[in-house]
Amino acid sequence: MGAERADGGLGPLAARARAELVREIAESGAFSADPRWRDAFADVPRHLFVPSYFIGVPGGYERLWGEDPDPRRRERWLRGAYADQPLATRMRDGELISSSSQPSLMATMLAGLGVRDGDRVLEIGAGTGYNAALLAHRLGPGAVTTVDLDPEITESARAHLAAAGYRVAVVTGDGVRGCPERAPFDRIIATVTLREVPGEWLGQCTPGARIMAPLSTGIVVLTVRDAAFAEGRFLATPAYFVALRGGGAPGAGPELGRLPRSLARDEGFRFVLTLVAGSGGADAREVLRVWEREGRPGRSRFGVTLDAGRVSVWLDDPAGPHVWGVPGDA
């Protein structure tokens, strides 16, 4: 599609809205680690990747789209495309199955990924293709592979990337398996919530590679030593993503019914309890005692170790007193 058709003739407004979004993200400090991400967000037209999306209204959802015959609704669509907020882009039977993440969170994650010139990156969860386009802008043609289980999502992402002029390998497949045919990778970034980091990914990484993945309601950043070992901590920021479909989809949340309502609703405690829920010995009340005794620690004090198929979650120190074993996928 042409740019004029894609923005409904609102090109100047799109440019202004994109510039304002970039300024807003810059104020958060997300570009300080690598200023080249500012150029990526300034150049990649997000509206080409969200030709339509859904917004919540009383009783359901309203769809906004770039070819709406009503010029006021087209303007609403365009302004929303450049708002610093997640956008629900695909619904199925009332369930959200794909979205475009909040741009400031995307910038935080991309900066934390620590890419270098020449890196090859695997993205798990193609979404709209926007995140892959930002990576391709930074790293160049052929450096980025994005994988998604849903052929409708990959077809759409492929079309969006082509319309915006970015060369990315878009693969339809189960992200739990990674993408062995295009390995090895220097960075793996997941944009869907996982139950655990699949061990298969480590074998597709170069030594010293970095894996960034949403777990529970946080984002862990692991450094890969070899095909059997990786370790790292969570970012401080909370994060909420659509769950990965397929073999690595998160299981049901932990039972919170026996806890006081205030704790069951406490976002920080829910993060910790969900994170360690896979451990057969992780009793909710014991986790609560540790959490309160340690001063209700935030996400950045927690970390994850993958070691030969064994997975552990820890507080402060992987060799410290607060380590919970979680069944791995090996």
Short mmCIF file of C-alpha atoms in Angstrom, two decimals:
data_model
loop_
_atom_site.label_atom_id
_atom_site.label_comp_id
_atom_site.label_asym_id
_atom_site.label_seq_id
_atom_site.Cartn_x
_atom_site.Cartn_y
_atom_site.Cartn_z
CA MET A 1 0.00 0.00 0.00
CA GLY A 2 1.16 3.54 -0.58
CA ALA A 3 1.92 5.84 2.32
CA GLU A 4 -0.90 8.21 1.33
CA ARG A 5 -3.44 5.42 1.33
CA ALA A 6 -2.05 3.97 4.58
CA ASP A 7 -2.44 7.23 6.53
CA GLY A 8 -5.68 8.34 4.94
CA GLY A 9 -4.07 11.49 3.56
CA LEU A 10 -2.92 12.59 7.02
CA GLY A 11 0.83 12.51 6.32
CA PRO A 12 1.74 15.84 7.99
CA LEU A 13 -0.22 14.88 11.10
CA ALA A 14 1.54 11.50 11.16
CA ALA A 15 4.95 13.21 11.08
CA ARG A 16 4.03 15.55 13.92
CA ALA A 17 2.51 12.76 16.00
CA ARG A 18 5.58 10.56 15.50
CA ALA A 19 7.90 13.39 16.51
CA GLU A 20 5.86 13.97 19.67
CA LEU A 21 6.00 10.26 20.53
CA VAL A 22 9.78 10.28 20.12
CA ARG A 23 10.08 13.28 22.43
CA GLU A 24 7.91 11.55 25.02
CA ILE A 25 10.01 8.38 24.91
CA ALA A 26 13.24 10.42 25.07
CA GLU A 27 12.04 12.10 28.26
CA SER A 28 11.79 8.66 29.88
CA GLY A 29 15.54 8.17 29.30
CA ALA A 30 15.06 5.03 27.19
CA PHE A 31 17.36 6.29 24.42
CA SER A 32 20.28 7.22 26.67
CA ALA A 33 22.01 3.82 26.41
CA ASP A 34 22.01 3.86 22.61
CA PRO A 35 20.88 7.11 20.91
CA ARG A 36 20.47 5.28 17.60
CA TRP A 37 17.17 3.91 18.88
CA ARG A 38 15.85 7.47 18.75
CA ASP A 39 16.53 7.50 15.01
CA ALA A 40 14.70 4.20 14.63
CA PHE A 41 11.56 5.42 16.39
CA ALA A 42 11.73 8.69 14.47
CA ASP A 43 11.99 6.97 11.09
CA VAL A 44 9.79 3.86 11.36
CA PRO A 45 6.13 4.80 10.69
CA ARG A 46 4.13 2.95 13.33
CA HIS A 47 0.84 3.69 11.58
CA LEU A 48 1.85 1.42 8.67
CA PHE A 49 1.98 -1.47 11.15
CA VAL A 50 -1.40 -0.78 12.78
CA PRO A 51 -3.78 -0.14 9.85
CA SER A 52 -6.55 -0.99 12.29
CA TYR A 53 -6.84 -1.64 16.01
CA PHE A 54 -9.45 -1.97 18.74
CA ILE A 55 -10.15 0.33 21.67
CA GLY A 56 -12.23 -0.57 24.68
CA VAL A 57 -15.71 0.96 24.93
CA PRO A 58 -18.58 0.22 27.31
CA GLY A 59 -19.84 -3.23 26.47
CA GLY A 60 -17.02 -4.25 24.15
CA TYR A 61 -14.59 -2.88 21.57
CA GLU A 62 -14.57 -0.28 18.85
CA ARG A 63 -12.44 -0.70 15.72
CA LEU A 64 -10.50 2.24 14.31
CA TRP A 65 -8.93 1.96 10.88
CA GLY A 66 -6.95 4.06 8.47
CA GLU A 67 -9.37 3.83 5.56
CA ASP A 68 -12.47 4.84 7.47
CA PRO A 69 -14.58 7.11 5.24
CA ASP A 70 -15.12 9.48 8.17
CA PRO A 71 -12.11 11.89 8.29
CA ARG A 72 -12.58 12.49 12.02
CA ARG A 73 -12.34 8.78 12.74
CA ARG A 74 -9.27 8.50 10.50
CA GLU A 75 -7.65 11.24 12.57
CA ARG A 76 -8.55 9.41 15.78
CA TRP A 77 -6.95 6.27 14.34
CA LEU A 78 -3.76 8.11 13.42
CA ARG A 79 -3.41 9.91 16.73
CA GLY A 80 -3.97 6.62 18.55
CA ALA A 81 -1.32 4.92 16.43
CA TYR A 82 1.26 7.35 17.87
CA ALA A 83 0.02 7.37 21.45
CA ASP A 84 2.40 5.84 23.97
CA GLN A 85 0.10 2.94 24.68
CA PRO A 86 -0.37 -0.68 23.62
CA LEU A 87 -2.83 -1.30 20.80
CA ALA A 88 -5.05 -4.38 20.47
CA THR A 89 -4.63 -5.31 16.81
CA ARG A 90 -6.22 -8.72 16.50
CA MET A 91 -9.20 -10.23 18.34
CA ARG A 92 -10.67 -13.70 17.95
CA ASP A 93 -13.94 -14.66 19.62
CA GLY A 94 -13.54 -11.77 22.02
CA GLU A 95 -9.99 -12.80 23.00
CA LEU A 96 -6.94 -10.64 22.38
CA ILE A 97 -4.43 -12.66 20.35
CA SER A 98 -2.05 -9.96 19.06
CA SER A 99 -1.12 -6.41 19.92
CA SER A 100 1.40 -3.66 19.36
CA SER A 101 3.24 -3.02 22.62
CA GLN A 102 3.57 0.35 24.35
CA PRO A 103 6.34 2.19 22.45
CA SER A 104 8.17 3.42 25.56
CA LEU A 105 8.32 -0.16 26.89
CA MET A 106 9.56 -1.33 23.49
CA ALA A 107 12.31 1.31 23.64
CA THR A 108 13.29 0.19 27.16
CA MET A 109 13.50 -3.43 26.04
CA LEU A 110 15.41 -2.67 22.85
CA ALA A 111 17.93 -0.56 24.75
CA GLY A 112 18.30 -3.31 27.35
CA LEU A 113 18.89 -5.87 24.62
CA GLY A 114 22.26 -4.22 24.02
CA VAL A 115 22.57 -4.97 20.31
CA ARG A 116 25.83 -4.26 18.49
CA ASP A 117 26.55 -3.66 14.84
CA GLY A 118 26.62 -7.00 13.04
CA ASP A 119 24.38 -8.81 15.55
CA ARG A 120 21.78 -11.31 14.37
CA VAL A 121 18.52 -11.13 16.32
CA LEU A 122 15.63 -13.56 16.72
CA GLU A 123 12.28 -12.13 17.79
CA ILE A 124 9.67 -14.47 19.28
CA GLY A 125 6.19 -13.11 18.54
CA ALA A 126 5.91 -11.23 15.25
CA GLY A 127 2.92 -9.12 16.26
CA THR A 128 2.42 -6.33 13.74
CA GLY A 129 6.06 -6.36 12.59
CA TYR A 130 6.77 -2.94 14.14
CA ASN A 131 9.32 -4.17 16.68
CA ALA A 132 11.10 -6.17 13.98
CA ALA A 133 11.18 -3.05 11.80
CA LEU A 134 12.83 -1.06 14.60
CA LEU A 135 15.45 -3.79 14.96
CA ALA A 136 15.99 -3.90 11.20
CA HIS A 137 16.40 -0.11 11.10
CA ARG A 138 19.13 -0.39 13.74
CA LEU A 139 20.90 -3.51 12.39
CA GLY A 140 20.23 -3.49 8.66
CA PRO A 141 18.69 -5.88 6.13
CA GLY A 142 18.82 -9.61 6.82
CA ALA A 143 19.87 -9.30 10.46
CA VAL A 144 16.44 -9.90 12.02
CA THR A 145 14.24 -13.01 12.10
CA THR A 146 10.76 -12.93 13.62
CA VAL A 147 8.70 -16.04 14.40
CA ASP A 148 5.01 -16.51 15.15
CA LEU A 149 2.76 -19.56 15.36
CA ASP A 150 -0.24 -17.91 13.65
CA PRO A 151 0.02 -17.76 9.83
CA GLU A 152 -2.43 -14.85 9.70
CA ILE A 153 -0.15 -12.85 11.99
CA THR A 154 3.00 -13.66 10.03
CA GLU A 155 1.29 -12.87 6.72
CA SER A 156 0.17 -9.50 8.08
CA ALA A 157 3.58 -8.70 9.60
CA ARG A 158 5.29 -9.62 6.34
CA ALA A 159 3.01 -7.26 4.41
CA HIS A 160 3.55 -4.41 6.87
CA LEU A 161 7.33 -4.80 6.75
CA ALA A 162 7.33 -4.85 2.96
CA ALA A 163 5.15 -1.73 2.82
CA ALA A 164 7.54 0.08 5.16
CA GLY A 165 10.60 -1.12 3.21
CA TYR A 166 12.29 -3.37 5.82
CA ARG A 167 13.89 -6.72 4.96
CA VAL A 168 13.13 -9.14 7.81
CA ALA A 169 12.82 -12.94 7.69
CA VAL A 170 9.26 -13.71 8.85
CA VAL A 171 8.82 -17.36 9.83
CA THR A 172 5.63 -19.22 10.72
CA GLY A 173 6.40 -21.67 13.50
CA ASP A 174 6.37 -22.44 17.21
CA GLY A 175 8.53 -19.86 18.97
CA VAL A 176 9.32 -22.39 21.71
CA ARG A 177 11.57 -24.11 19.16
CA GLY A 178 13.25 -20.85 18.23
CA CYS A 179 14.39 -20.88 14.60
CA PRO A 180 17.24 -23.39 14.25
CA GLU A 181 17.41 -23.03 10.47
CA ARG A 182 18.53 -19.39 10.84
CA ALA A 183 20.71 -19.79 13.94
CA PRO A 184 23.04 -18.82 15.52
CA PHE A 185 21.78 -15.60 17.08
CA ASP A 186 23.51 -12.95 19.16
CA ARG A 187 20.26 -11.75 20.71
CA ILE A 188 16.83 -13.30 21.28
CA ILE A 189 13.93 -11.08 22.32
CA ALA A 190 10.44 -12.35 23.14
CA THR A 191 7.47 -10.03 22.93
CA VAL A 192 5.03 -12.54 24.41
CA THR A 193 4.76 -13.78 27.99
CA LEU A 194 6.37 -17.17 28.62
CA ARG A 195 5.97 -19.79 31.31
CA GLU A 196 9.73 -20.34 31.18
CA VAL A 197 12.66 -19.64 28.88
CA PRO A 198 12.92 -22.67 26.55
CA GLY A 199 16.22 -24.50 26.81
CA GLU A 200 16.29 -24.93 23.02
CA TRP A 201 17.00 -21.22 22.63
CA LEU A 202 20.37 -21.51 24.37
CA GLY A 203 21.64 -23.93 21.76
CA GLN A 204 20.80 -21.41 19.03
CA CYS A 205 22.82 -18.62 20.67
CA THR A 206 26.42 -17.57 20.29
CA PRO A 207 28.50 -17.60 23.52
CA GLY A 208 27.82 -14.37 25.40
CA ALA A 209 24.48 -13.85 23.65
CA ARG A 210 21.66 -12.10 25.45
CA ILE A 211 18.07 -13.36 25.83
CA MET A 212 15.30 -10.97 26.88
CA ALA A 213 11.95 -12.50 27.77
CA PRO A 214 8.77 -11.58 29.68
CA LEU A 215 8.12 -13.93 32.60
CA SER A 216 5.21 -13.42 34.99
CA THR A 217 4.77 -9.62 34.83
CA GLY A 218 8.46 -8.79 34.47
CA ILE A 219 11.25 -8.94 31.89
CA VAL A 220 14.31 -11.08 32.50
CA VAL A 221 17.62 -10.50 30.69
CA LEU A 222 19.84 -13.58 30.53
CA THR A 223 23.46 -13.87 29.42
CA VAL A 224 24.15 -17.17 27.65
CA ARG A 225 27.38 -18.94 28.56
CA ASP A 226 26.81 -22.01 26.40
CA ALA A 227 24.07 -24.35 25.20
CA ALA A 228 23.38 -25.50 28.78
CA PHE A 229 23.74 -22.38 30.94
CA ALA A 230 22.30 -18.87 31.09
CA GLU A 231 21.68 -16.49 33.97
CA GLY A 232 20.41 -12.98 34.58
CA ARG A 233 18.15 -10.54 36.37
CA PHE A 234 14.84 -8.83 35.81
CA LEU A 235 14.44 -5.25 34.69
CA ALA A 236 12.77 -3.00 37.21
CA THR A 237 9.84 -2.18 34.94
CA PRO A 238 6.57 -4.13 35.01
CA ALA A 239 5.44 -5.61 31.70
CA TYR A 240 2.22 -7.21 30.47
CA PHE A 241 2.18 -9.09 27.17
CA VAL A 242 -0.10 -11.44 25.29
CA ALA A 243 0.76 -15.03 26.26
CA LEU A 244 2.79 -17.19 23.88
CA ARG A 245 0.56 -19.74 22.18
CA GLY A 246 1.93 -23.22 21.69
CA GLY A 247 4.07 -25.39 23.94
CA GLY A 248 5.45 -22.52 25.99
CA ALA A 249 2.20 -20.81 26.93
CA PRO A 250 1.96 -19.85 30.61
CA GLY A 251 -0.05 -22.15 32.77
CA ALA A 252 -2.80 -21.11 35.15
CA GLY A 253 -1.85 -18.60 37.80
CA PRO A 254 -1.20 -19.69 41.38
CA GLU A 255 -4.02 -20.18 43.83
CA LEU A 256 -4.45 -16.94 45.75
CA GLY A 257 -7.82 -17.60 47.33
CA ARG A 258 -6.45 -18.36 50.80
CA LEU A 259 -4.49 -15.13 51.06
CA PRO A 260 -5.92 -11.83 52.30
CA ARG A 261 -7.56 -9.93 49.47
CA SER A 262 -5.10 -7.04 49.73
CA LEU A 263 -2.18 -9.42 49.13
CA ALA A 264 -3.95 -11.36 46.38
CA ARG A 265 -4.33 -8.05 44.57
CA ASP A 266 -0.85 -6.73 45.33
CA GLU A 267 0.85 -6.46 41.94
CA GLY A 268 4.37 -6.91 43.34
CA PHE A 269 3.52 -10.03 45.30
CA ARG A 270 1.58 -11.54 42.40
CA PHE A 271 4.71 -11.14 40.25
CA VAL A 272 6.83 -13.05 42.76
CA LEU A 273 4.31 -15.79 43.44
CA THR A 274 3.54 -16.37 39.76
CA LEU A 275 7.25 -16.47 39.03
CA VAL A 276 7.96 -19.26 41.51
CA ALA A 277 4.63 -21.06 41.11
CA GLY A 278 6.20 -23.83 39.03
CA SER A 279 8.10 -25.10 42.05
CA GLY A 280 6.34 -27.92 43.84
CA GLY A 281 7.77 -26.67 47.12
CA ALA A 282 6.81 -23.02 46.64
CA ASP A 283 4.12 -22.59 49.24
CA ALA A 284 2.34 -19.24 48.84
CA ARG A 285 2.62 -18.38 52.54
CA GLU A 286 6.32 -19.21 52.65
CA VAL A 287 6.91 -17.02 49.60
CA LEU A 288 4.94 -14.28 51.34
CA ARG A 289 7.07 -14.56 54.48
CA VAL A 290 10.27 -14.18 52.47
CA TRP A 291 8.87 -11.30 50.44
CA GLU A 292 7.77 -9.35 53.52
CA ARG A 293 10.92 -10.15 55.54
CA GLU A 294 13.10 -8.86 52.68
CA GLY A 295 11.22 -5.57 52.51
CA ARG A 296 8.85 -6.40 49.64
CA PRO A 297 11.63 -6.46 47.02
CA GLY A 298 10.98 -5.19 43.51
CA ARG A 299 11.52 -7.05 40.27
CA SER A 300 15.16 -6.04 39.77
CA ARG A 301 16.21 -8.01 42.87
CA PHE A 302 15.04 -11.26 41.31
CA GLY A 303 16.86 -13.40 38.77
CA VAL A 304 16.72 -16.68 36.87
CA THR A 305 19.31 -19.40 36.23
CA LEU A 306 19.05 -22.09 33.54
CA ASP A 307 21.57 -24.86 34.10
CA ALA A 308 21.43 -28.10 32.11
CA GLY A 309 17.64 -28.10 32.02
CA ARG A 310 17.23 -27.08 35.67
CA VAL A 311 15.58 -23.70 36.25
CA SER A 312 15.81 -21.69 39.44
CA VAL A 313 14.43 -18.34 40.50
CA TRP A 314 16.38 -16.42 43.12
CA LEU A 315 16.32 -13.28 45.20
CA ASP A 316 19.50 -11.13 45.16
CA ASP A 317 22.02 -13.94 44.70
CA PRO A 318 21.81 -17.24 42.77
CA ALA A 319 23.94 -18.80 45.51
CA GLY A 320 22.01 -17.11 48.33
CA PRO A 321 19.44 -18.45 50.78
CA HIS A 322 16.34 -17.62 48.72
CA VAL A 323 16.30 -19.89 45.68
CA TRP A 324 13.27 -21.67 44.29
CA GLY A 325 13.63 -24.58 41.91
CA VAL A 326 11.24 -24.59 38.94
CA PRO A 327 10.75 -27.59 36.63
CA GLY A 328 12.63 -27.01 33.37
CA ASP A 329 11.78 -28.07 29.84
CA ALA A 330 14.76 -30.31 29.17
#
